[in-house]
Amino acid sequence: MKLSVIGCGYLGAVHAAAMASIGHEVVGIDVDESKIASLSQGEAPFFEPGLPEILSDGIASGRLSFTTDMAQADGAEVHFIGVGTPQQKDGYAADMTYVNAAIDALIPHLQPGDIVAGKSTVPVGTAAGLAERLASTGATLVWNPEFLREGFAVKDTVDPDRLVAGVPLGDEGARAADILREVYHPAVAKGTPFIVTDYATAELVKVAANAFLATKISFINAMAEIAEVTGADVTQLADAIGHDARIGRRFLGAGIGFGGGCLPKDIRAFTARAEELGRGESVGFLREVDAINLRRRERAVQLVVDALHGDMFKKNITVLGAAFKPHSDDIRDSPALDVAVRLRGLGAWVTVTDPEALHNAARVHPQLNYVEDRDEALRGADAVIVVTEWDEYRGGLDPEHAAQLVAGRVIVDGRNCLDAAAWRAAGWTYYGMGRP
Ligand code: UGA
């Protein structure tokens, strides 16, 4: 099929390349010329495992191209909208500027029967309004939320655990759902659940999923706070409750909490939208979820301060990690980088290392010292804090080896990802999050 993808950020670039990889002819369109230039060369503008390969394969096959020219969308059967919906600068609601601009630019290029498939995360009610704006073109709007995780984005796009299509009523909706089934043919053929809903349900599925995940993380972090005053170990607690299949162990990792370009802004936008709808109290708990999450960053900083007996002046602190999670170079709302910045603000000398995110981090926080080589970064540290659980820090860092490099054997495990006993055995003072 011939497809267009409007917006070539994280979601759109991965979607375009993934759709080409399953046999479609795809044009990716974005207003950012430098992004289009690098994608056209087969270069991913961000770190995402597997993306460079499918980008260059797609371009070499002739099925994948990128442009700033919206006219190239002419003739595509399905137009995906994958632009960003960041948090507004002066509020909690989602900024819809890019979605509206994409629709405005696309309208002159639509033909009757075309499908416009919204993938951006939007406030519930958006799709109904957009469908009205598209009515005069004869195109049909479908809401097709995206559930990809950074670091696994290619796999999640090609082989998702479910597909959701919010469609209009009647034959028009049934036809649109069939066309989307054709788009996602390999996943549909292997029996991936394909759930057809109305617009509002499809929009809500997305924010509800992210709200649930955020709540799960903050729940276990709340238990970590209780563990801290009772001497309990939250990691054992998570293991024990996680064995209950109704609860499950995933997303019960206590630590410095969630960040990134999705969970934090999505729960805030959901809160703002619910308030607009007169149902603020229904998701009032999400404010608490947010507050618990932010408290954990402060807690991690406090552990370092306490470990150094309150004296941060001219202390060397090595921060292992900058990305908001491993397998990503994304530093948007990164708890890892936030902790580093706070430590620096207390007067310490802060050295940050990360396998992928240093370049992005240095652009936003030039006041920190960045060192690429992990061992070099550890040299002379008075305290070390792990804030992103990259393999090279969790299992890949030998406590005996690290002990030879540092000035003081103090380690704060902001992700509860280290073997506490092994670090203690090597002479380190180990502090976990919600662990004795
Ligand atoms: C999240 C959702 O998981 C995806 O399903 C969704 O499609 C995406 O947002 C989106 O809306 O686009 P992502 O932001 O890539 O994906 O990251 P997650 O894997 O969800 O991790 C989010 C944060 O939670 C990270 O900072 C991670 O370190 C933290 N986390 C995760 C924990 O603190 N504890 C855990 O147990 C798990």
Short mmCIF file of N, CA, C and O in Angstrom, two decimals, residues 91-94 267-277 283 287:
data_model
loop_
_atom_site.label_atom_id
_atom_site.label_comp_id
_atom_site.label_asym_id
_atom_site.label_seq_id
_atom_site.Cartn_x
_atom_site.Cartn_y
_atom_site.Cartn_z
N GLY A 91 1.13 25.22 31.26
CA GLY A 91 0.05 24.44 31.89
C GLY A 91 0.29 22.95 31.75
O GLY A 91 1.34 22.52 31.26
N TYR A 92 -0.69 22.18 32.20
CA TYR A 92 -0.56 20.72 32.17
C TYR A 92 -1.11 20.10 30.88
O TYR A 92 -0.81 18.96 30.56
N ALA A 93 -1.95 20.85 30.17
CA ALA A 93 -2.64 20.28 29.01
C ALA A 93 -1.64 20.01 27.88
O ALA A 93 -0.53 20.53 27.87
N ALA A 94 -2.09 19.17 26.92
CA ALA A 94 -1.26 18.87 25.76
C ALA A 94 -1.31 20.04 24.78
O ALA A 94 -2.35 20.65 24.57
N ILE A 267 0.21 11.83 31.92
CA ILE A 267 -0.67 11.84 33.11
C ILE A 267 -1.12 13.27 33.43
O ILE A 267 -2.24 13.49 33.89
N ARG A 268 -0.25 14.24 33.12
CA ARG A 268 -0.66 15.64 33.39
C ARG A 268 -1.74 16.08 32.41
O ARG A 268 -2.72 16.73 32.80
N ALA A 269 -1.56 15.72 31.14
CA ALA A 269 -2.57 16.10 30.14
C ALA A 269 -3.91 15.42 30.44
O ALA A 269 -4.98 16.01 30.25
N PHE A 270 -3.83 14.20 30.95
CA PHE A 270 -5.06 13.46 31.28
C PHE A 270 -5.78 14.17 32.43
O PHE A 270 -7.01 14.35 32.41
N THR A 271 -5.01 14.59 33.42
CA THR A 271 -5.59 15.32 34.55
C THR A 271 -6.26 16.60 34.06
O THR A 271 -7.40 16.91 34.45
N ALA A 272 -5.55 17.32 33.19
CA ALA A 272 -6.09 18.59 32.68
C ALA A 272 -7.38 18.35 31.89
O ALA A 272 -8.37 19.07 32.04
N ARG A 273 -7.39 17.30 31.07
CA ARG A 273 -8.57 17.02 30.25
C ARG A 273 -9.74 16.58 31.12
O ARG A 273 -10.89 16.99 30.90
N ALA A 274 -9.46 15.75 32.12
CA ALA A 274 -10.54 15.30 33.01
C ALA A 274 -11.17 16.49 33.73
O ALA A 274 -12.39 16.55 33.90
N GLU A 275 -10.33 17.45 34.12
CA GLU A 275 -10.87 18.65 34.78
C GLU A 275 -11.77 19.42 33.82
O GLU A 275 -12.86 19.85 34.20
N GLU A 276 -11.34 19.55 32.57
CA GLU A 276 -12.18 20.24 31.57
C GLU A 276 -13.53 19.54 31.42
O GLU A 276 -14.55 20.16 31.18
N LEU A 277 -13.51 18.22 31.57
CA LEU A 277 -14.73 17.43 31.39
C LEU A 277 -15.57 17.39 32.67
O LEU A 277 -16.58 16.69 32.72
N VAL A 283 -9.56 11.27 38.23
CA VAL A 283 -8.14 10.95 38.06
C VAL A 283 -7.29 11.82 38.99
O VAL A 283 -6.10 12.03 38.75
N ARG A 287 -2.35 13.07 40.32
CA ARG A 287 -1.50 14.14 40.88
C ARG A 287 -0.59 13.55 41.95
O ARG A 287 0.57 13.92 42.09
#
